[in-house]
PDB file of C-alpha atoms in Angstrom:
ATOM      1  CA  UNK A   1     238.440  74.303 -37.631  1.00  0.00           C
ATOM      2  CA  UNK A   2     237.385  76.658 -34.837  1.00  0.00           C
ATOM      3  CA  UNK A   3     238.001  74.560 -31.786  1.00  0.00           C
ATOM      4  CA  UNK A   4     234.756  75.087 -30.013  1.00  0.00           C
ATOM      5  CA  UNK A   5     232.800  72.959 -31.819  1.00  0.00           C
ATOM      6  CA  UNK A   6     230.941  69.763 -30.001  1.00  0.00           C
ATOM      7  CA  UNK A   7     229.705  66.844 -31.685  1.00  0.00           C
ATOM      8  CA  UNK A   8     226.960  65.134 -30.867  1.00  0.00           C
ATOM      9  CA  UNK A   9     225.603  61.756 -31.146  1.00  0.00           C
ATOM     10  CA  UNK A  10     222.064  60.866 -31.167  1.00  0.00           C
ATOM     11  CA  UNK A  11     221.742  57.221 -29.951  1.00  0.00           C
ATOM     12  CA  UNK A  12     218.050  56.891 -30.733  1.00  0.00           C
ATOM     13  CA  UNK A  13     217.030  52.906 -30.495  1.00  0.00           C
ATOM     14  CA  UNK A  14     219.781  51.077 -28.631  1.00  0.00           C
ATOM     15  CA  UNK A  15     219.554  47.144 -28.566  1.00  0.00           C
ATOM     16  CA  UNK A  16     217.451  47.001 -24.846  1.00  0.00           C
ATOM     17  CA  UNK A  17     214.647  48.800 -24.082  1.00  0.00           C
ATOM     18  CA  UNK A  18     211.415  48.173 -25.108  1.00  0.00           C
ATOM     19  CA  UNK A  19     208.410  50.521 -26.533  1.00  0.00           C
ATOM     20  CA  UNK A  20     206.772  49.224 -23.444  1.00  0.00           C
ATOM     21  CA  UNK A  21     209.676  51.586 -21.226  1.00  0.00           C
ATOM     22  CA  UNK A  22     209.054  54.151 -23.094  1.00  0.00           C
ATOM     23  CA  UNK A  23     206.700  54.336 -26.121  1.00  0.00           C
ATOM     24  CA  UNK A  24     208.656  57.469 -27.728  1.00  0.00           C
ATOM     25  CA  UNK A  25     211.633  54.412 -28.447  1.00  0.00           C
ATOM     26  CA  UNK A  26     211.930  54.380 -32.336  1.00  0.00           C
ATOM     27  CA  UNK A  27     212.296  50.834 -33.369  1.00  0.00           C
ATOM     28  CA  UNK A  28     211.195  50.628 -37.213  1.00  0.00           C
ATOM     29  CA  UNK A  29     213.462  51.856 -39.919  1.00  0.00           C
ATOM     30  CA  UNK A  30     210.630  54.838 -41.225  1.00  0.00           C
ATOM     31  CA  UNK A  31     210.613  55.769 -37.541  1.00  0.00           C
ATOM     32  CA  UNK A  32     214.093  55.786 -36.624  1.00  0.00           C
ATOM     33  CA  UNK A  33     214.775  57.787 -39.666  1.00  0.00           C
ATOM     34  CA  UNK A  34     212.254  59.982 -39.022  1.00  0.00           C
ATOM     35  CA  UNK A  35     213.666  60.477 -35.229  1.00  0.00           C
ATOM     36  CA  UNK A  36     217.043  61.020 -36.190  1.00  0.00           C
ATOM     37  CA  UNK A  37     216.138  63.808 -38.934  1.00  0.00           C
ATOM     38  CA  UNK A  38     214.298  65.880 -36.071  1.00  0.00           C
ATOM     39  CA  UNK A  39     217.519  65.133 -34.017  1.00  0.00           C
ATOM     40  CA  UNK A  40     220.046  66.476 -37.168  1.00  0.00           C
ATOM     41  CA  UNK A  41     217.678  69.835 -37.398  1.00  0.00           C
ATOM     42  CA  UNK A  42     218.110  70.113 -33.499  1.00  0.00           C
ATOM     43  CA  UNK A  43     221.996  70.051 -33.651  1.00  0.00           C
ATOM     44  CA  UNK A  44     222.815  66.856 -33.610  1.00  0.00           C
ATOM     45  CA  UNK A  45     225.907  65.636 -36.026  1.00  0.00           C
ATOM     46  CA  UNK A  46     226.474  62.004 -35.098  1.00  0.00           C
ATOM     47  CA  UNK A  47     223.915  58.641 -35.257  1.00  0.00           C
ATOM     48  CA  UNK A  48     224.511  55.993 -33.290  1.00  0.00           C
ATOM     49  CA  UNK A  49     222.522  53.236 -34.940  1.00  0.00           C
ATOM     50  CA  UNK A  50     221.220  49.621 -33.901  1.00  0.00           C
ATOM     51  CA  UNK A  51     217.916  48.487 -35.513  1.00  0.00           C
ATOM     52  CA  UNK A  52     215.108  45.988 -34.888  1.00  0.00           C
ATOM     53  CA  UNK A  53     213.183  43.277 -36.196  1.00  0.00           C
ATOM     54  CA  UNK A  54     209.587  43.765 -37.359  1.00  0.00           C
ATOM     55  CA  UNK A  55     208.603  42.235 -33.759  1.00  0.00           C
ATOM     56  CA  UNK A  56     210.864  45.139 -32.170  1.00  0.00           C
ATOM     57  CA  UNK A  57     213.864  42.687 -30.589  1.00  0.00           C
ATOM     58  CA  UNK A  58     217.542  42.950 -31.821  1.00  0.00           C
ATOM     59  CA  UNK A  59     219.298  41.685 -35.357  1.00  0.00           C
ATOM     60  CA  UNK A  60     222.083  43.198 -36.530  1.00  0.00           C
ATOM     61  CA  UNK A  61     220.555  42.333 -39.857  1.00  0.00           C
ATOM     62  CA  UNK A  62     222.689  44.189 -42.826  1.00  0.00           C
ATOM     63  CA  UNK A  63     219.056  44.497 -45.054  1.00  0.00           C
ATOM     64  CA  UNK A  64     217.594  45.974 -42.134  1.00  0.00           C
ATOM     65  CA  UNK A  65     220.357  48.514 -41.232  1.00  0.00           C
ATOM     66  CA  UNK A  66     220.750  49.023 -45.528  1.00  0.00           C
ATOM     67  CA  UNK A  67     217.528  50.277 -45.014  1.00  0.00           C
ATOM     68  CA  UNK A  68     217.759  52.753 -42.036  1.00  0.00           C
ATOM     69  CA  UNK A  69     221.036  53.873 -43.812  1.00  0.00           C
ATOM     70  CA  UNK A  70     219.318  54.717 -46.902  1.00  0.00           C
ATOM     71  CA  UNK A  71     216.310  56.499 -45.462  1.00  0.00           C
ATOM     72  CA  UNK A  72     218.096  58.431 -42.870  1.00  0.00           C
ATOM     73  CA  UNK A  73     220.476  59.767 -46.041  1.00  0.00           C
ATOM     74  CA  UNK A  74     217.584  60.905 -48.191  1.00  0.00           C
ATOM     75  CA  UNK A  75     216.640  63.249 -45.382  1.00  0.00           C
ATOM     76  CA  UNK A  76     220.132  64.720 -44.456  1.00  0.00           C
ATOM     77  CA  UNK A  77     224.153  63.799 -44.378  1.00  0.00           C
ATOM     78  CA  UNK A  78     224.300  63.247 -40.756  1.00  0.00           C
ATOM     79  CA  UNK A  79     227.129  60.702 -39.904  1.00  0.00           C
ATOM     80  CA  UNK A  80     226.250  57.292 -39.661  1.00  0.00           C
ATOM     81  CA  UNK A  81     227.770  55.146 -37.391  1.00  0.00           C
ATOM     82  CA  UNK A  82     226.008  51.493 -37.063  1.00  0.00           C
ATOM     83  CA  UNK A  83     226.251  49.296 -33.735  1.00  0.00           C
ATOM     84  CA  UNK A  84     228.526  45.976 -33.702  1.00  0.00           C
ATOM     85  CA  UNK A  85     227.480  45.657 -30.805  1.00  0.00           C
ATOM     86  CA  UNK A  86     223.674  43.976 -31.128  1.00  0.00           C
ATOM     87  CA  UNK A  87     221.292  43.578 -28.461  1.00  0.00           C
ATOM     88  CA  UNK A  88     220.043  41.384 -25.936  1.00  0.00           C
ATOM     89  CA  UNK A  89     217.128  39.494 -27.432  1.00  0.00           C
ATOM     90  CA  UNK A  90     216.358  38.657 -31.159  1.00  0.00           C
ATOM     91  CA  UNK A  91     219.062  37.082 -33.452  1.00  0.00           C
ATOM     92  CA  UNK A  92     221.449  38.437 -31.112  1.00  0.00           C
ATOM     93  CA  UNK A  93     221.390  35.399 -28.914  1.00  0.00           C
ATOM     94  CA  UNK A  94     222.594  31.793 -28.348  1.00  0.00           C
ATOM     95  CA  UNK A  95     221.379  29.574 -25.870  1.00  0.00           C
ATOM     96  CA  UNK A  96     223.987  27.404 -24.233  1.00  0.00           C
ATOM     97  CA  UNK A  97     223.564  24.330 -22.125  1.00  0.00           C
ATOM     98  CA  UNK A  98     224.431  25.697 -19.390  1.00  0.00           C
ATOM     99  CA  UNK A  99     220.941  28.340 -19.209  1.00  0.00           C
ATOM    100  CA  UNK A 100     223.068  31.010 -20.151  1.00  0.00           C
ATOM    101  CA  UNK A 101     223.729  32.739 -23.546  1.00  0.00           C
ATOM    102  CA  UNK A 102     226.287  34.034 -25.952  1.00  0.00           C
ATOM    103  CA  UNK A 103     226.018  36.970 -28.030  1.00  0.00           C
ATOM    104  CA  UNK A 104     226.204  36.200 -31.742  1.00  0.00           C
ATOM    105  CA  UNK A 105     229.150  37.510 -32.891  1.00  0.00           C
ATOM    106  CA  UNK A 106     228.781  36.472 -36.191  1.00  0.00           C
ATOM    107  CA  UNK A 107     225.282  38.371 -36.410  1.00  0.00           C
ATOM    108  CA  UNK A 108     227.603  41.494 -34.748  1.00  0.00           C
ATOM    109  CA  UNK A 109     229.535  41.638 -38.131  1.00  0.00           C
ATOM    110  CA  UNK A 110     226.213  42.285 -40.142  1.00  0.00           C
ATOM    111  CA  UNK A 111     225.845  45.977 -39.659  1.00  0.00           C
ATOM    112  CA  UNK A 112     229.507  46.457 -41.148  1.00  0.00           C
ATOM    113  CA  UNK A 113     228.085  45.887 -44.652  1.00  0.00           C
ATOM    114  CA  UNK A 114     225.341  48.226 -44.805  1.00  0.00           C
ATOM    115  CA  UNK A 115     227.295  51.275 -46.008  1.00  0.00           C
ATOM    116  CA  UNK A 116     228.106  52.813 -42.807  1.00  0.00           C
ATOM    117  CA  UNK A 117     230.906  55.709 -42.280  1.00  0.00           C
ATOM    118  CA  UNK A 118     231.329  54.622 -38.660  1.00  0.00           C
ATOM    119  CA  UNK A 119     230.694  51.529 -36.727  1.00  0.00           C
ATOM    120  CA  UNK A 120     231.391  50.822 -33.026  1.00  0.00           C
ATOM    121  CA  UNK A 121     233.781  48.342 -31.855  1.00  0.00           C
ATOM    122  CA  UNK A 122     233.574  46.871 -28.484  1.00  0.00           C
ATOM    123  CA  UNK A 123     236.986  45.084 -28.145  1.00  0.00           C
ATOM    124  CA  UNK A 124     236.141  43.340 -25.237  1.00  0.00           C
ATOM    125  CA  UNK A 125     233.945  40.447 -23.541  1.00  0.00           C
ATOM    126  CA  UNK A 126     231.855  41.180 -20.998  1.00  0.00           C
ATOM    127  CA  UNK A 127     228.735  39.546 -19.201  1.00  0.00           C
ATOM    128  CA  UNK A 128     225.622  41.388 -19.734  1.00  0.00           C
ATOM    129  CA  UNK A 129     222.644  41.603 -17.488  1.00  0.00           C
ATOM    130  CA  UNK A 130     219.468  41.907 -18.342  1.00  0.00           C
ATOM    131  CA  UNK A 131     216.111  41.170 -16.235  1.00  0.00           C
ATOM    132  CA  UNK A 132     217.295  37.603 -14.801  1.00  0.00           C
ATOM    133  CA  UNK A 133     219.030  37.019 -17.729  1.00  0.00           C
ATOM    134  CA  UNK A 134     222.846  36.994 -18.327  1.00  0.00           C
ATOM    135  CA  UNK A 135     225.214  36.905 -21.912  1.00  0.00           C
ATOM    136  CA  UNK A 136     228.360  36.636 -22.633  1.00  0.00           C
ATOM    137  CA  UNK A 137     229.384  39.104 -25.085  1.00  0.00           C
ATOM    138  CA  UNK A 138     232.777  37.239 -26.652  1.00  0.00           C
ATOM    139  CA  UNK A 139     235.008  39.973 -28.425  1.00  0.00           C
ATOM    140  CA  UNK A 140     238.187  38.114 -27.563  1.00  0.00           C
ATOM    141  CA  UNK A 141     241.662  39.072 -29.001  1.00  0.00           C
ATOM    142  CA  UNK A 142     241.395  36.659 -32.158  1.00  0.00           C
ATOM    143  CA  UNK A 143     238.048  37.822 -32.274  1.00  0.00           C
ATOM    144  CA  UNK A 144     238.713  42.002 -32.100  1.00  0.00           C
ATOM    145  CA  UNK A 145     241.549  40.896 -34.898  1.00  0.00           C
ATOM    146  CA  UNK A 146     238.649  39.660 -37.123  1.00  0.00           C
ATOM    147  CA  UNK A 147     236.663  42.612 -36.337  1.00  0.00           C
ATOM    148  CA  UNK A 148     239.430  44.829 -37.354  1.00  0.00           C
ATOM    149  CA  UNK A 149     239.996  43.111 -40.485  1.00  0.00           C
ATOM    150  CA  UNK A 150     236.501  43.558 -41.252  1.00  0.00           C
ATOM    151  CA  UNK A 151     236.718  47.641 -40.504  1.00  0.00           C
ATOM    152  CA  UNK A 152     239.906  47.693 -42.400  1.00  0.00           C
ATOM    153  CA  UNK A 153     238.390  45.925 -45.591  1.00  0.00           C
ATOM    154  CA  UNK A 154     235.228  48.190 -46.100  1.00  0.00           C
ATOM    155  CA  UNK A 155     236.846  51.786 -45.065  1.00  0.00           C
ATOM    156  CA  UNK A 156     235.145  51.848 -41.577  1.00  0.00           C
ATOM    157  CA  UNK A 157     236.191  54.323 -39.040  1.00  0.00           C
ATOM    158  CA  UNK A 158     236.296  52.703 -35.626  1.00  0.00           C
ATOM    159  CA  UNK A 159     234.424  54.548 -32.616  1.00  0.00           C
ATOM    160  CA  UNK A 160     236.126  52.788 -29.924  1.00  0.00           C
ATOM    161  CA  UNK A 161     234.095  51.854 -27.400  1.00  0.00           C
ATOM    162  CA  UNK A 162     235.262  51.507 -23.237  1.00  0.00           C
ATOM    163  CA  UNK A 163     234.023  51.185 -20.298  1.00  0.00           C
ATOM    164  CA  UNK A 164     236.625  50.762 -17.862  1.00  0.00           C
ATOM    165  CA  UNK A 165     240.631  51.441 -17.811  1.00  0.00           C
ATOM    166  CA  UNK A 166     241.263  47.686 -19.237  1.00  0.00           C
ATOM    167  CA  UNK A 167     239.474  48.419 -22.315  1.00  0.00           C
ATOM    168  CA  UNK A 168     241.408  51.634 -22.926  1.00  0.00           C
ATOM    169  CA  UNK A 169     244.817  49.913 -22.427  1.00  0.00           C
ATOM    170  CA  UNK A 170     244.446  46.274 -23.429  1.00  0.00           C
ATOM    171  CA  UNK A 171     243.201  45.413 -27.116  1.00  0.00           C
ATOM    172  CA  UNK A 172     241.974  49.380 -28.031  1.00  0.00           C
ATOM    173  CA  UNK A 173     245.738  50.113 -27.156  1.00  0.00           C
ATOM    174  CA  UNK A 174     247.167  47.006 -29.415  1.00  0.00           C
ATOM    175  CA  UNK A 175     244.826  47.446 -32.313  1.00  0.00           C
ATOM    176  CA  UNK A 176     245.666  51.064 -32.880  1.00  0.00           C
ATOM    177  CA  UNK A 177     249.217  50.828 -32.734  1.00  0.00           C
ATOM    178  CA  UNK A 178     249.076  47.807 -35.029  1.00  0.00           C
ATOM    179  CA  UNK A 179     247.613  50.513 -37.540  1.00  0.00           C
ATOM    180  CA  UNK A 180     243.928  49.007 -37.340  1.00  0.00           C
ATOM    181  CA  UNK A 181     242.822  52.917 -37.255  1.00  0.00           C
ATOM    182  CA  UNK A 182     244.317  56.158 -38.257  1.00  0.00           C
ATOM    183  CA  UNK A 183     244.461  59.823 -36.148  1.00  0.00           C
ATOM    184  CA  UNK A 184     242.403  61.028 -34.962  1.00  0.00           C
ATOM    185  CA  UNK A 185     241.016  58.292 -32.890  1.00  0.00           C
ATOM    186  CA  UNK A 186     237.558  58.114 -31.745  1.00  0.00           C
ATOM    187  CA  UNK A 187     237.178  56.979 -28.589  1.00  0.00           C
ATOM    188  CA  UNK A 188     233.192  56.385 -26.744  1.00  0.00           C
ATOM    189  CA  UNK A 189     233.624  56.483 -22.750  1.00  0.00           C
ATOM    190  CA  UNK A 190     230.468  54.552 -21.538  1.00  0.00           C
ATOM    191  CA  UNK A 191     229.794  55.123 -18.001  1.00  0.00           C
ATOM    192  CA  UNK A 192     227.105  54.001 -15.376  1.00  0.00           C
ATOM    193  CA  UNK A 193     226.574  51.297 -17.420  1.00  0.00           C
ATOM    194  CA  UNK A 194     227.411  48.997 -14.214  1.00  0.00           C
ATOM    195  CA  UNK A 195     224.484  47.835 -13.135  1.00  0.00           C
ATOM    196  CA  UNK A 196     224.036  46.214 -16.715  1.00  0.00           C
ATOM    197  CA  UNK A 197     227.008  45.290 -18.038  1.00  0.00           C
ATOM    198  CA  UNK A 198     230.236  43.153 -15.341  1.00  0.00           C
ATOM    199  CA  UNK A 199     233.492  45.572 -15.156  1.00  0.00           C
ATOM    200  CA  UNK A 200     232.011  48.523 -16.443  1.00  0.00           C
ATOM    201  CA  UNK A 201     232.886  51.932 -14.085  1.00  0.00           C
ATOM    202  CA  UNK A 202     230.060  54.343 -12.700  1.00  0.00           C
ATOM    203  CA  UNK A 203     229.894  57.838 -13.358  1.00  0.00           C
ATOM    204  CA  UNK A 204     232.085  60.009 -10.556  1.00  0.00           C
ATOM    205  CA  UNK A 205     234.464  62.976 -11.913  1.00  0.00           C
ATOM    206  CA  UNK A 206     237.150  61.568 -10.884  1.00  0.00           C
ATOM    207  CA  UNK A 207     236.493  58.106 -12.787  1.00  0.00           C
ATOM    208  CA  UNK A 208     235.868  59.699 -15.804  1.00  0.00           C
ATOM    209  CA  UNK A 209     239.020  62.097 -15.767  1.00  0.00           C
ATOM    210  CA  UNK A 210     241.360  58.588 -15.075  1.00  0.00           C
ATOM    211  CA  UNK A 211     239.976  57.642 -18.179  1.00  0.00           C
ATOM    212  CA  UNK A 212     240.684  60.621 -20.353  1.00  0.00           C
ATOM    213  CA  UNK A 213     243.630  60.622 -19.087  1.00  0.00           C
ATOM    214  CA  UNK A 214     244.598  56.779 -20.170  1.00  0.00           C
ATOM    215  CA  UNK A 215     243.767  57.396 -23.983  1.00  0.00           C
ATOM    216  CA  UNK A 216     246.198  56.696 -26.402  1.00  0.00           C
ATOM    217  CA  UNK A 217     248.218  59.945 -27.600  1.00  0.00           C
ATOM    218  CA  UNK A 218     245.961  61.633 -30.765  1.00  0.00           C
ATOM    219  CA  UNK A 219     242.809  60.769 -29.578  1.00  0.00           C
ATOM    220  CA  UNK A 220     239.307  63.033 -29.450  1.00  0.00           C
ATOM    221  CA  UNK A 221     236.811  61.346 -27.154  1.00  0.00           C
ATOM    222  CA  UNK A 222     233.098  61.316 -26.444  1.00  0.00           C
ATOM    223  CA  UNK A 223     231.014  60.284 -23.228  1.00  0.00           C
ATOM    224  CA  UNK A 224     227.979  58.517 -22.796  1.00  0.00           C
ATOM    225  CA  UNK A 225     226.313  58.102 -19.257  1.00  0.00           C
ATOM    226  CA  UNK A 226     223.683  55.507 -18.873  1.00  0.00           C
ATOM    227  CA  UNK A 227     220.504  56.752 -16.756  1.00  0.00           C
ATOM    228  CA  UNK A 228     220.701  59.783 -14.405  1.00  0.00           C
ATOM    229  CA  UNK A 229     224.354  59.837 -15.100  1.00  0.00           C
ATOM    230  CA  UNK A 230     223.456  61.674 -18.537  1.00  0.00           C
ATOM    231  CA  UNK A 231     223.230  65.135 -17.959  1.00  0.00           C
ATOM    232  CA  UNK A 232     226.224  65.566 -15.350  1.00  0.00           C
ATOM    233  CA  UNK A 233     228.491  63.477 -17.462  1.00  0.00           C
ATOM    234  CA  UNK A 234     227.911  64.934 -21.084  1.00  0.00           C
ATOM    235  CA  UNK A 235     228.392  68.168 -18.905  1.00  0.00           C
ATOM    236  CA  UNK A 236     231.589  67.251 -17.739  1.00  0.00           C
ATOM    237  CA  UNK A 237     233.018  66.057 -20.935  1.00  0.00           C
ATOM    238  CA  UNK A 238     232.041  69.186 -22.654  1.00  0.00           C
ATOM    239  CA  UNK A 239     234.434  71.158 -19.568  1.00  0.00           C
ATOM    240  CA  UNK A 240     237.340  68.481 -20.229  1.00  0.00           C
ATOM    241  CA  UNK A 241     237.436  68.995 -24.043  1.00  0.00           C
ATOM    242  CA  UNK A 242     235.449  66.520 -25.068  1.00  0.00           C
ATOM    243  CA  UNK A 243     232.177  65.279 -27.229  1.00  0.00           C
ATOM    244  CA  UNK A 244     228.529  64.002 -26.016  1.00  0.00           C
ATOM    245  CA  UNK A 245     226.433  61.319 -26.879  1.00  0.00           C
ATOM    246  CA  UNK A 246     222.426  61.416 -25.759  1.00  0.00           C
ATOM    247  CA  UNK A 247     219.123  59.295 -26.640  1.00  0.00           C
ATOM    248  CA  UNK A 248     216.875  56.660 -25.939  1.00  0.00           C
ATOM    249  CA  UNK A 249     219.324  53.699 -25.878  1.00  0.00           C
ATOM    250  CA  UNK A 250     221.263  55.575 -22.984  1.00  0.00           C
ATOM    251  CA  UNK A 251     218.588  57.470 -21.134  1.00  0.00           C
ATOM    252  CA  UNK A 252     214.388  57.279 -21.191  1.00  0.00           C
ATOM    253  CA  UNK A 253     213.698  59.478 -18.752  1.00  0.00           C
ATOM    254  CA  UNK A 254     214.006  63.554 -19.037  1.00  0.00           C
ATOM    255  CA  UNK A 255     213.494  64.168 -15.584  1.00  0.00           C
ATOM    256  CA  UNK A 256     211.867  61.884 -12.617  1.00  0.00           C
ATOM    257  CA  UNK A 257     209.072  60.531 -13.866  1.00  0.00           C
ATOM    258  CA  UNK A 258     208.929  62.091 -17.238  1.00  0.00           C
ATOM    259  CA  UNK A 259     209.291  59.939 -20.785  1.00  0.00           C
ATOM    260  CA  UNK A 260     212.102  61.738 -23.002  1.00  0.00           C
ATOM    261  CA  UNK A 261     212.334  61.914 -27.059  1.00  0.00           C
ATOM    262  CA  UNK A 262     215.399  61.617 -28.374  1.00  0.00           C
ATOM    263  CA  UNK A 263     214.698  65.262 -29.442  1.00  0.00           C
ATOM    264  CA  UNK A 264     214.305  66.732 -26.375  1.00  0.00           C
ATOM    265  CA  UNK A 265     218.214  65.572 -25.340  1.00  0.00           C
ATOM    266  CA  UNK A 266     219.805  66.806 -28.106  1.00  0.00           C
ATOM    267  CA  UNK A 267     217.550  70.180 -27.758  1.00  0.00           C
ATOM    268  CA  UNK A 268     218.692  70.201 -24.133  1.00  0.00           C
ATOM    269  CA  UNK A 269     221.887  69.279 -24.896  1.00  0.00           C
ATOM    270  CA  UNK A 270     222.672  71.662 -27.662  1.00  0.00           C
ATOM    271  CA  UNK A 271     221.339  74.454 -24.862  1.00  0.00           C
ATOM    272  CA  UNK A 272     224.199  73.405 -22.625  1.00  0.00           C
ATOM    273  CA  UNK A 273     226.560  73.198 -25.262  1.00  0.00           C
ATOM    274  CA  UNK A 274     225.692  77.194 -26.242  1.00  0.00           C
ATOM    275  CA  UNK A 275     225.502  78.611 -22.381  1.00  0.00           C
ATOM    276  CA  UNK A 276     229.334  76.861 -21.970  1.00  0.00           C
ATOM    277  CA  UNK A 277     230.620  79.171 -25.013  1.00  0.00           C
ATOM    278  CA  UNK A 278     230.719  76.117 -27.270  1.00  0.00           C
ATOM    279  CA  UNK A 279     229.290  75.346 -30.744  1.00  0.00           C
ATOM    280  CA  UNK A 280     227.814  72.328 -32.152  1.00  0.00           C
ATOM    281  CA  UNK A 281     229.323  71.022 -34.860  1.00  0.00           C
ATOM    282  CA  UNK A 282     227.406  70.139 -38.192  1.00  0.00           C
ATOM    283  CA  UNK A 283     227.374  66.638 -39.722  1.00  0.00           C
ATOM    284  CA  UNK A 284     230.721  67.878 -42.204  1.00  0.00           C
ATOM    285  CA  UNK A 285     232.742  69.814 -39.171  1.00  0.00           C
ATOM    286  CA  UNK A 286     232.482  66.674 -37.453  1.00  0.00           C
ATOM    287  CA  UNK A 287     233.639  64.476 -40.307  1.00  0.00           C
ATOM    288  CA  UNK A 288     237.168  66.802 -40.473  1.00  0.00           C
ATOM    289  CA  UNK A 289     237.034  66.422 -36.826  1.00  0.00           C
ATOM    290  CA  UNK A 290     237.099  62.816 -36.971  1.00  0.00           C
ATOM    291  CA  UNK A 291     239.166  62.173 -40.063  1.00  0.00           C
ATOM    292  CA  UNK A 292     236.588  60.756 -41.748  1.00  0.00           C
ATOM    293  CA  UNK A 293     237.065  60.587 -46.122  1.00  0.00           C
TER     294      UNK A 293
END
């Protein structure tokens, strides 16, 4: 494997943002399918999936990503990698006594039996902001044991998901070395994401280099950048050896003012990827590169 090859990840729905942000948002199975094959014949060799109810808010409902799974294989063999990690409205959420809310984790297993390669695993709790509303998003150690166990069962490859230093070197660290995953590991650096989720980092180059440089010995990694961060991030994990994610769950806008399509990032992206000397890599370069069966 020639080692100028990129992957990219198309992350085309995300469990936030609303048609109303951005109409282009793909929230239906026939459209997110439809949105990731344009994204595949662009360049991109990774999805990144959450789905939606019929009324557009969050599940992590296994019929409903069975579906998405099945329609985005008919069209091609991009890698599919479904979310664990939900959404803020829907079935995601739990209303406590206290006016806030818990994120289901229950309903987070879901999309780990709809026939996924890849899932993500957030092995963390965090509080998540959104509007004037705040959840607790419970993945506590007990809990990212059960998670595991779940990954480990059905022959899911993890795509470890951090976004500060603890999460690299707490239950990420544990969990590998207690053989929850095998080389190489996957590892998703999320960054900028502070404004919506408690203890996650902002994008700066020197943040994101600390980070790289706190992974766990065989890993590959990938970076998304939330907002404005996008571009300059992706950028800079291309320069470091690294692998991109873009789309509508990270990013609406293409410039000020302007509403993206999850096409026109990976188009843009796969430019970048081509003026730095680089490759991107198709849907079964990126399996090898990933140690997926």
């Amino acid at each position: 494997m020639s080692n100028n090859k990129i992957i990219v990840t198309i992350a085309p729905t995300g469990g936030m943002a609303k048609k109303s942000q951005n109409p282009n948002l793909p929230t239906q199975p026939e459209e997110i399918a439809d949105s990731v094959y344009r994204c595949y014949n662009a360049g991109a060799s990774v999805a990144a999936l959450h789905v939606r109810r019929p009324d557009d808010q969050a599940t992590c409902n296994a019929g409903i990503y069975r579906r998405v799974n099945e329609l985005v294989r008919a069209k091609c063999n991009i890698v599919i990698n479904n979310s664990t990690g939900g959404g803020v409205d829907g079935d995601m959420l739990i209303e406590r006594l206290d006016g806030l809310f818990d994120v289901n984790f229950e309903e987070r297993l879901k999309g780990l039996d709809a026939g996924a390669e890849m899932a993500t695993f957030d092995c963390f709790t965090v509080a998540a902001i959104h509007g004037k509303r705040e959840m607790l998003v419970s993945t506590t150690p007990s809990q990212c044991d059960k998670l595991a166990e779940r990954f480990k069962e059905r022959g899911i490859k993890p795509e470890w998901e951090v976004f500060n230093p603890a999460h690299i070197l707490q239950d990420v660290t544990r969990l590998i070395a207690a053989g929850y995953d095998k080389p190489p590991y996957f590892v998703n650096i999320v960054l900028n994401a502070d404004r919506g989720f408690q203890g996650a980092m902002p994008y700066t180059p020197d943040v994101l280099q600390m980070m790289v440089k706190l992974l766990p010995k065989d890993s590959i990694f990938n970076v998304s950048a939330i907002g404005t961060a996008q571009l300059p991030a992706t950028t800079h994990a291309i320069l470091l050896g690294g692998h991109v994610r873009v789309g509508l769950e990270d990013n609406l806008y293409y410039g000020k003012g302007v509403h993206a399509t999850n096409e026109m990032f990976v188009e843009r992206q796969v430019r970048i990827i081509r003026e730095l000397g680089f490759e991107p890599a198709t849907p079964d370069e990126a399996r090898q590169m990933m140690g997926l069966a």
